[in-house]
Short mmCIF file of C-alpha atoms in Angstrom, two decimals:
data_model
loop_
_atom_site.label_atom_id
_atom_site.label_comp_id
_atom_site.label_asym_id
_atom_site.label_seq_id
_atom_site.Cartn_x
_atom_site.Cartn_y
_atom_site.Cartn_z
CA MET A 1 127.53 52.80 84.48
CA THR A 2 127.21 53.88 88.11
CA GLN A 3 125.76 51.51 90.71
CA MET A 4 122.71 53.80 91.03
CA ALA A 5 122.09 53.70 87.27
CA MET A 6 122.39 49.88 87.31
CA GLN A 7 119.59 49.74 89.88
CA MET A 8 117.28 52.02 87.87
CA ASN A 9 114.80 50.69 85.32
CA TRP A 10 114.82 52.16 81.79
CA GLU A 11 111.90 54.48 82.56
CA GLN A 12 113.83 56.08 85.40
CA ILE A 13 116.99 56.29 83.31
CA MET A 14 115.03 58.03 80.53
CA GLN A 15 113.50 60.50 82.96
CA GLU A 16 116.92 61.17 84.45
CA GLN A 17 118.44 61.77 81.00
CA LEU A 18 115.68 63.89 79.46
CA GLY A 19 114.02 65.47 82.49
CA ASP A 20 110.48 65.30 83.82
CA GLU A 21 109.27 68.14 81.57
CA ILE A 22 109.63 65.72 78.68
CA VAL A 23 109.27 62.27 80.26
CA HIS A 24 106.06 61.46 82.16
CA VAL A 25 105.58 58.23 84.08
CA ASP A 26 102.53 58.99 86.24
CA GLY A 27 99.58 56.67 85.72
CA ALA A 28 96.99 59.29 84.77
CA THR A 29 99.10 60.77 81.94
CA ARG A 30 100.08 57.32 80.68
CA GLU A 31 96.45 56.13 80.60
CA LYS A 32 95.11 59.27 78.95
CA LEU A 33 97.74 59.49 76.22
CA SER A 34 97.72 55.76 75.42
CA LYS A 35 94.20 55.98 73.97
CA ASP A 36 92.55 57.51 70.92
CA TYR A 37 88.96 57.57 69.61
CA TYR A 38 88.84 53.82 68.97
CA TRP A 39 85.58 53.74 70.99
CA TYR A 40 83.73 54.70 67.78
CA SER A 41 84.08 50.98 67.07
CA PRO A 42 82.52 48.49 69.51
CA VAL A 43 84.93 45.90 68.10
CA LEU A 44 88.02 47.98 68.84
CA ASN A 45 86.57 49.13 72.14
CA ARG A 46 86.31 45.51 73.31
CA GLN A 47 89.84 44.76 72.11
CA LEU A 48 91.61 47.90 73.31
CA GLN A 49 89.84 49.39 76.32
CA HIS A 50 91.80 47.26 78.80
CA MET A 51 95.08 47.40 76.89
CA LYS A 52 98.10 48.14 79.08
CA ALA A 53 99.16 51.77 78.84
CA ALA A 54 102.55 52.91 77.59
CA ASP A 55 105.34 52.71 80.15
CA VAL A 56 106.39 56.29 79.42
CA ILE A 57 104.89 59.33 77.72
CA ALA A 58 107.54 61.51 76.05
CA ILE A 59 106.48 65.03 75.02
CA PRO A 60 109.39 66.71 73.18
CA ARG A 61 109.60 70.37 72.22
CA SER A 62 112.09 70.13 69.36
CA GLU A 63 113.49 67.84 66.70
CA ALA A 64 116.68 67.50 68.76
CA GLU A 65 114.66 66.08 71.64
CA VAL A 66 112.78 63.77 69.23
CA ALA A 67 116.13 62.43 67.98
CA GLU A 68 117.32 61.91 71.54
CA ILE A 69 114.16 59.93 72.40
CA ILE A 70 114.53 57.80 69.26
CA ALA A 71 118.16 57.03 70.06
CA PHE A 72 117.21 56.07 73.62
CA GLY A 73 114.42 53.80 72.40
CA TYR A 74 116.67 52.14 69.85
CA HIS A 75 119.48 51.59 72.35
CA HIS A 76 117.11 49.96 74.88
CA ASN A 77 115.03 48.15 72.22
CA ILE A 78 111.80 49.87 73.30
CA PRO A 79 108.72 50.27 71.02
CA VAL A 80 107.80 53.87 70.12
CA THR A 81 104.24 54.86 69.16
CA VAL A 82 103.77 58.37 67.78
CA ARG A 83 100.74 60.45 68.75
CA GLY A 84 99.25 63.75 67.59
CA ALA A 85 95.97 64.80 69.21
CA GLY A 86 94.69 61.22 69.42
CA THR A 87 91.55 61.90 67.35
CA GLY A 88 92.05 58.84 65.12
CA ASN A 89 89.35 56.15 65.19
CA TYR A 90 91.28 52.97 64.49
CA GLY A 91 93.58 52.63 67.48
CA GLN A 92 96.40 54.15 65.41
CA ALA A 93 97.92 55.81 68.47
CA VAL A 94 97.38 52.94 70.93
CA PRO A 95 100.65 51.24 71.95
CA LEU A 96 100.04 47.51 71.53
CA GLN A 97 103.31 46.55 73.21
CA GLY A 98 103.75 49.28 75.83
CA GLY A 99 107.00 51.19 75.58
CA ILE A 100 107.08 54.90 74.73
CA VAL A 101 104.23 57.03 73.42
CA LEU A 102 105.84 59.97 71.64
CA ASP A 103 103.35 62.84 71.92
CA LEU A 104 104.30 65.54 69.39
CA SER A 105 101.56 68.03 70.26
CA ARG A 106 104.02 70.51 71.82
CA MET A 107 105.78 70.93 68.50
CA ASP A 108 103.15 73.37 67.30
CA GLU A 109 104.94 76.22 65.57
CA ILE A 110 103.78 77.63 62.25
CA LEU A 111 107.17 77.97 60.58
CA GLU A 112 106.10 79.84 57.46
CA ILE A 113 102.99 80.78 55.51
CA GLY A 114 103.95 81.67 51.95
CA PRO A 115 102.10 82.04 48.65
CA GLY A 116 100.32 78.72 48.19
CA TYR A 117 101.88 76.81 51.09
CA ALA A 118 102.31 76.52 54.84
CA LYS A 119 105.38 74.97 56.49
CA LEU A 120 104.44 73.60 59.88
CA GLN A 121 105.68 71.65 62.84
CA CYS A 122 103.69 68.45 63.10
CA GLY A 123 101.75 69.43 66.23
CA VAL A 124 99.99 72.50 64.83
CA ARG A 125 96.24 72.09 64.99
CA LEU A 126 94.42 72.31 61.67
CA GLY A 127 91.96 74.89 62.98
CA VAL A 128 94.84 77.17 63.97
CA ILE A 129 96.46 76.78 60.55
CA ASP A 130 93.23 77.64 58.75
CA LYS A 131 92.67 80.74 60.91
CA LYS A 132 96.19 82.04 60.25
CA ALA A 133 96.01 81.17 56.56
CA ARG A 134 92.68 82.95 56.15
CA GLU A 135 94.14 86.04 57.82
CA ALA A 136 96.76 85.92 55.06
CA GLY A 137 94.14 85.60 52.30
CA GLN A 138 94.52 81.83 51.93
CA GLU A 139 93.04 78.64 53.41
CA ILE A 140 93.83 74.98 53.94
CA ARG A 141 92.54 72.69 51.19
CA ILE A 142 91.29 69.61 53.05
CA TYR A 143 90.71 68.78 56.69
CA PRO A 144 88.83 66.24 58.84
CA SER A 145 85.71 67.00 60.87
CA THR A 146 87.98 66.92 63.96
CA TYR A 147 89.97 69.91 62.63
CA VAL A 148 89.63 71.92 65.87
CA LYS A 149 91.67 69.31 67.79
CA ALA A 150 93.47 67.35 65.06
CA THR A 151 97.13 68.10 64.35
CA VAL A 152 98.52 68.37 60.85
CA GLY A 153 101.01 65.55 61.51
CA GLY A 154 98.29 63.30 62.88
CA PHE A 155 96.06 64.03 59.88
CA VAL A 156 98.82 63.19 57.40
CA SER A 157 99.86 60.06 59.29
CA GLY A 158 96.41 58.75 60.18
CA GLY A 159 93.82 60.40 57.95
CA SER A 160 92.96 60.45 54.27
CA GLY A 161 90.50 63.18 53.26
CA GLY A 162 87.65 65.31 54.50
CA ILE A 163 86.03 68.67 54.01
CA GLY A 164 87.48 70.08 50.78
CA SER A 165 88.00 66.66 49.18
CA ILE A 166 85.17 67.34 46.71
CA THR A 167 87.53 69.83 45.05
CA HIS A 168 91.04 68.89 46.13
CA GLY A 169 90.91 65.11 46.54
CA ASN A 170 92.59 63.20 49.36
CA LEU A 171 96.02 63.43 50.98
CA TRP A 172 97.64 61.51 48.10
CA ASP A 173 96.34 64.04 45.55
CA GLY A 174 99.07 66.63 46.05
CA ASN A 175 97.83 67.74 49.47
CA VAL A 176 101.21 67.10 51.09
CA LEU A 177 104.17 68.89 49.51
CA GLU A 178 107.03 67.90 51.79
CA ALA A 179 107.68 66.13 55.08
CA VAL A 180 110.57 65.84 57.49
CA ILE A 181 110.92 62.26 58.73
CA TYR A 182 113.17 60.81 61.42
CA THR A 183 114.25 57.18 61.13
CA MET A 184 114.21 54.72 64.05
CA GLU A 185 117.93 53.98 64.15
CA GLU A 186 120.84 54.19 66.56
CA THR A 187 121.74 57.51 64.94
CA PRO A 188 118.41 58.80 63.58
CA GLN A 189 118.50 60.21 60.06
CA ARG A 190 116.59 63.39 59.24
CA LEU A 191 114.98 62.79 55.84
CA VAL A 192 113.34 65.49 53.73
CA VAL A 193 110.74 63.69 51.64
CA GLN A 194 108.91 64.92 48.54
CA GLY A 195 106.98 63.55 45.57
CA ARG A 196 105.93 59.91 45.35
CA ASP A 197 108.09 58.94 48.32
CA LEU A 198 105.60 60.81 50.51
CA PHE A 199 103.15 57.94 49.91
CA ASN A 200 105.23 55.80 52.27
CA TYR A 201 104.37 58.21 55.10
CA ILE A 202 100.75 59.16 54.39
CA HIS A 203 98.13 57.18 56.37
CA ASN A 204 100.83 54.89 57.76
CA TYR A 205 100.13 55.29 61.52
CA GLY A 206 103.75 56.31 62.09
CA THR A 207 105.04 52.85 61.20
CA THR A 208 107.71 53.88 58.69
CA GLY A 209 109.16 56.98 60.30
CA ILE A 210 108.45 59.83 62.70
CA LEU A 211 107.03 62.92 61.00
CA THR A 212 108.14 66.16 62.66
CA GLU A 213 107.46 68.80 60.01
CA VAL A 214 105.11 69.02 57.04
CA THR A 215 104.46 71.46 54.23
CA ILE A 216 100.93 71.57 52.85
CA PRO A 217 99.45 73.52 49.92
CA LEU A 218 97.09 76.44 50.51
CA SER A 219 94.36 77.78 48.24
CA PRO A 220 93.16 81.37 47.88
CA ARG A 221 90.64 82.27 50.58
CA THR A 222 87.02 81.74 49.60
CA GLU A 223 83.98 83.11 51.39
CA TRP A 224 82.01 79.97 52.19
CA ALA A 225 78.27 79.87 52.68
CA GLN A 226 76.80 76.88 54.52
CA LEU A 227 73.45 75.29 53.79
CA ILE A 228 71.15 72.49 54.84
CA VAL A 229 69.03 71.40 51.89
CA SER A 230 66.18 68.89 52.20
CA PHE A 231 64.63 66.48 49.69
CA ASP A 232 61.66 64.13 49.87
CA THR A 233 63.80 61.10 49.03
CA LEU A 234 67.41 60.00 49.39
CA GLN A 235 67.45 59.37 45.63
CA GLN A 236 66.68 63.04 44.91
CA SER A 237 69.36 64.17 47.34
CA MET A 238 71.91 61.89 45.67
CA LYS A 239 71.13 63.06 42.14
CA PHE A 240 71.33 66.68 43.29
CA GLY A 241 74.65 65.97 45.02
CA GLU A 242 76.08 64.40 41.89
CA ALA A 243 74.92 67.30 39.70
CA LEU A 244 76.48 69.84 42.07
CA ALA A 245 79.67 67.78 42.29
CA ARG A 246 79.96 67.83 38.50
CA GLU A 247 79.23 71.56 38.16
CA ALA A 248 82.70 73.04 37.76
CA ALA A 249 81.39 76.63 37.79
CA ILE A 250 80.28 76.35 41.44
CA PRO A 251 83.17 76.30 43.94
CA LYS A 252 82.36 73.86 46.73
CA ARG A 253 83.92 72.40 49.85
CA LEU A 254 81.32 69.94 51.06
CA ILE A 255 78.45 67.85 49.62
CA ALA A 256 77.13 65.38 52.19
CA PRO A 257 73.75 63.69 51.51
CA MET A 258 72.21 61.57 54.25
CA GLU A 259 68.95 59.74 54.67
CA TRP A 260 66.38 60.27 57.39
CA PRO A 261 66.58 59.76 60.39
CA ILE A 262 70.27 60.76 60.44
CA PRO A 263 69.44 64.52 60.33
CA SER A 264 67.27 64.05 63.43
CA TYR A 265 70.43 63.36 65.44
CA PHE A 266 71.75 66.88 64.86
CA VAL A 267 70.33 68.47 68.01
CA PRO A 268 71.74 72.01 67.48
CA PHE A 269 69.87 72.18 64.16
CA ALA A 270 66.61 70.67 65.48
CA LYS A 271 64.61 73.82 64.70
CA VAL A 272 65.58 73.86 61.01
CA ILE A 273 65.71 70.13 60.20
CA LYS A 274 62.58 68.87 58.43
CA ALA A 275 61.20 65.60 59.77
CA GLY A 276 61.19 62.67 57.39
CA LYS A 277 63.38 64.34 54.77
CA ALA A 278 66.78 63.43 53.37
CA ALA A 279 69.28 66.24 53.95
CA VAL A 280 72.37 67.49 52.15
CA MET A 281 74.94 69.49 54.10
CA LEU A 282 76.72 71.97 51.85
CA GLU A 283 79.58 74.46 51.81
CA VAL A 284 79.65 76.52 48.59
CA ALA A 285 81.13 79.84 47.56
CA GLU A 286 78.75 82.59 48.66
CA GLY A 287 78.96 84.25 45.24
CA SER A 288 77.48 81.15 43.60
CA MET A 289 74.26 81.06 45.63
CA ASP A 290 71.98 81.90 42.69
CA SER A 291 73.30 78.90 40.76
CA VAL A 292 73.06 76.64 43.80
CA GLU A 293 69.48 77.69 44.51
CA ALA A 294 68.49 77.03 40.88
CA LEU A 295 70.04 73.56 41.08
CA VAL A 296 68.27 72.81 44.36
CA ASN A 297 64.93 73.80 42.83
CA SER A 298 65.52 71.72 39.70
CA TYR A 299 65.83 68.57 41.85
CA GLY A 300 62.80 69.36 43.98
CA GLY A 301 64.74 70.40 47.06
CA CYS A 302 64.34 73.16 49.62
CA ILE A 303 66.96 75.29 51.38
CA ASP A 304 66.04 74.93 55.05
CA HIS A 305 69.01 76.69 56.63
CA PHE A 306 71.56 79.20 55.39
CA ILE A 307 74.65 80.47 57.22
CA GLU A 308 76.19 83.44 55.48
CA ALA A 309 79.93 83.59 54.94
CA LYS A 310 80.55 86.33 57.51
CA GLN A 311 79.45 83.83 60.19
CA TYR A 312 82.02 81.26 59.07
CA ARG A 313 83.70 79.74 62.17
CA LYS A 314 81.77 82.14 64.41
CA THR A 315 78.90 79.73 64.95
CA ILE A 316 78.44 75.97 64.76
CA GLY A 317 78.78 75.01 61.11
CA VAL A 318 77.37 72.26 58.92
CA SER A 319 80.76 70.55 58.59
CA ASP A 320 80.50 69.72 62.31
CA PHE A 321 77.80 67.20 61.30
CA THR A 322 79.58 65.54 58.38
CA TRP A 323 82.29 62.96 57.80
CA ASN A 324 82.73 61.02 61.04
CA HIS A 325 81.07 63.69 63.15
CA THR A 326 77.83 62.35 61.63
CA THR A 327 78.58 59.06 63.38
CA LEU A 328 79.38 60.88 66.62
CA TRP A 329 75.98 62.62 66.66
CA ALA A 330 74.27 59.28 65.99
CA MET A 331 76.18 57.67 68.87
CA LYS A 332 75.13 60.51 71.19
CA THR A 333 71.51 59.67 70.39
CA ASP A 334 71.86 55.89 70.41
CA SER A 335 74.95 54.28 71.94
CA SER A 336 74.39 51.09 69.90
CA MET A 337 75.33 52.92 66.69
CA THR A 338 78.64 52.49 64.92
CA TYR A 339 79.74 52.92 61.30
CA LEU A 340 81.45 51.60 58.20
CA GLN A 341 83.55 53.29 55.53
CA ALA A 342 82.59 52.50 51.98
CA GLY A 343 83.06 53.34 48.33
CA PHE A 344 80.05 53.13 46.00
CA GLU A 345 80.27 52.78 42.21
CA LEU A 346 79.40 55.94 40.28
CA GLY A 347 77.37 54.14 37.64
CA ARG A 348 75.62 51.80 40.09
CA TYR A 349 75.07 53.68 43.32
CA GLU A 350 71.28 53.93 42.91
CA GLU A 351 71.02 50.18 42.45
CA GLN A 352 73.41 49.54 45.33
CA ILE A 353 71.37 51.79 47.64
CA VAL A 354 68.15 49.91 46.78
CA LEU A 355 69.81 46.54 47.41
CA LEU A 356 71.31 47.65 50.73
CA LYS A 357 68.09 49.12 52.06
CA ALA A 358 66.03 46.11 50.92
CA LYS A 359 68.39 43.78 52.78
CA TRP A 360 69.14 45.70 55.96
CA GLY A 361 66.39 48.32 56.38
CA ASP A 362 66.87 50.49 59.45
CA GLU A 363 69.90 48.47 60.54
CA VAL A 364 71.96 50.57 58.10
CA TYR A 365 71.42 54.30 57.53
CA LEU A 366 73.19 55.82 54.56
CA HIS A 367 75.44 58.87 54.74
CA PHE A 368 77.49 59.89 51.70
CA GLU A 369 80.34 62.28 50.91
CA TRP A 370 80.94 63.32 47.31
CA VAL A 371 84.71 63.60 46.73
CA ARG A 372 87.39 63.51 44.11
CA SER A 373 90.12 60.89 44.14
CA GLY A 374 92.96 60.86 41.64
CA GLY A 375 91.19 63.72 39.87
CA GLU A 376 88.03 61.67 39.29
CA LEU A 377 84.63 62.07 40.93
CA ALA A 378 84.01 59.41 43.57
CA LEU A 379 81.25 58.55 46.03
CA ASN A 380 82.39 57.76 49.55
CA ALA A 381 80.05 56.74 52.33
CA LEU A 382 80.12 56.40 56.10
CA PRO A 383 76.97 54.33 56.70
CA ILE A 384 75.70 54.29 60.27
CA VAL A 385 75.12 50.75 61.50
CA ARG A 386 72.98 49.61 64.42
CA PHE A 387 75.47 47.28 66.10
CA GLN A 388 74.18 43.90 67.27
CA SER A 389 77.26 41.68 67.18
CA GLU A 390 80.60 41.40 65.42
CA GLU A 391 79.25 38.49 63.39
CA ARG A 392 76.30 40.57 62.22
CA LEU A 393 78.55 43.53 61.41
CA TYR A 394 80.71 41.39 59.14
CA GLU A 395 77.61 39.90 57.50
CA ILE A 396 76.77 43.47 56.46
CA VAL A 397 80.35 43.97 55.25
CA ALA A 398 80.20 40.76 53.19
CA PHE A 399 76.88 41.78 51.64
CA CYS A 400 78.24 45.23 50.72
CA GLU A 401 81.21 43.68 48.98
CA SER A 402 78.96 41.16 47.19
CA ILE A 403 77.11 44.04 45.47
CA GLY A 404 80.27 45.97 44.60
CA VAL A 405 80.36 48.37 47.56
CA LYS A 406 83.99 48.47 48.68
CA ILE A 407 84.48 48.47 52.45
CA PHE A 408 87.42 50.16 54.17
CA ASP A 409 87.06 48.43 57.53
CA PRO A 410 87.24 50.92 60.44
CA HIS A 411 87.08 48.14 63.01
CA THR A 412 90.72 47.09 62.74
CA TRP A 413 94.07 48.69 63.60
CA VAL A 414 95.93 46.73 60.89
CA LEU A 415 96.72 48.93 57.89
CA GLU A 416 96.20 46.25 55.23
CA GLN A 417 92.87 45.11 56.68
CA GLY A 418 91.55 48.66 56.92
CA GLY A 419 91.56 49.15 53.17
CA ARG A 420 95.07 50.57 52.81
CA GLY A 421 95.64 47.76 50.32
CA GLU A 422 99.06 46.63 49.16
CA VAL A 423 101.77 48.12 51.36
CA GLY A 424 104.80 46.65 49.59
CA SER A 425 106.58 49.97 49.14
CA MET A 426 105.68 51.03 52.68
CA ALA A 427 106.90 47.69 54.07
CA ARG A 428 110.25 48.13 52.29
CA LYS A 429 110.53 51.63 53.71
CA LYS A 430 109.74 50.31 57.19
CA ARG A 431 112.54 47.75 56.97
CA GLU A 432 114.89 50.51 55.81
CA ASN A 433 113.92 53.16 58.37
CA ASP A 434 113.00 50.90 61.29
CA PRO A 435 115.27 47.85 61.15
CA ARG A 436 114.24 46.57 64.59
CA GLY A 437 110.50 47.02 64.01
CA LEU A 438 110.09 49.37 66.97
CA LEU A 439 107.76 51.94 65.39
CA ASN A 440 104.12 51.31 66.38
CA PRO A 441 104.51 47.50 66.18
CA GLY A 442 101.44 45.46 65.32
CA LYS A 443 99.87 47.99 62.97
CA MET A 444 101.19 46.34 59.79
CA LYS A 445 101.04 42.68 58.84
CA VAL A 446 104.47 43.04 57.26
CA GLU A 447 107.05 43.68 59.97
CA PRO A 448 110.87 43.65 59.64
#
């Protein structure tokens, strides 16, 4: 090593080796790309807003450059935290121990769109994929409400389901076909992963390997109509939602019931939202509108707003107000609002709703998403909570669990605590692929 190199810190050595097009050490870039959307949670915001930024931001353009960054990090024993677009809500992309943030957003090439699949670099945005797929007579199957910004690699590594999950389930339900993973070793391995082994890399926050390429399934293009349907009561909206979810003859992409006053937060739809009513946000195949309208009428509902399929993606759509965008609109109206993630029981959800509302009143507003999981109908919820304190928030969590409502805690960055459950297989894969525990340390209880 030359005398000059001996006097340089590792950040300078890395910039010298890889060049300043890839390695960024300026404060503004480091601060910006060391954060994600953790501010949805007042708990995480308190814990993370003053967290030290990464020491270096590395923005590679190819797998070869990714491998070079990994090898450098391993050699110098530096933590590496992988980042897509940073739209995650749990601090997934926040480096807890400094080091390198590996921003993969430049790797955004659509490698191939074939019959029933798309092979993609990890940094391709989901909105871009869907546009290109639809031009080819196909479409992506599931996507989050952040699809305009979110990358496919970030969604696979940090997400779970979204719009389309009512038909196609979540990421574990065959919505990832193949992934290319790099290990965190002295000589990084390039693994091509398929089948059940993919589960070690889905919703793992980049703790078990670095995903650089992913192949996802596509479905035939459908012409989607969008609707806002209102009901006098939340109960009516829920029964309608369940009936539509179970109606196999009606293709659907979204069924999102929510109680009043949640619809009042949706400012762009203020002229069509009916005061005091529960609302259901829908995406259904345009050719099934007669059946949908008959079902709406049979449950005492009213179609308040209709966006025809030819306006799809040309105007603000109903999906922009569902999943966690519902929470965002609430927070825009009232900054004290936050949320939970929950699973209600199919046979008990009416009872659970009554118990929750009786206990918490307007401290908890209910927002549901009908989905499929493992092929079975399921009822997910993202209740909006008026935040008072962390103690009060976890009183609500404890009450939910006491009545059988499962909580997937969005106020933690630890995988196991956030509802990921047993991570034994993932922990074994982490020890195998990341022997020094350098990948996004602190995000799993089980470290090498």
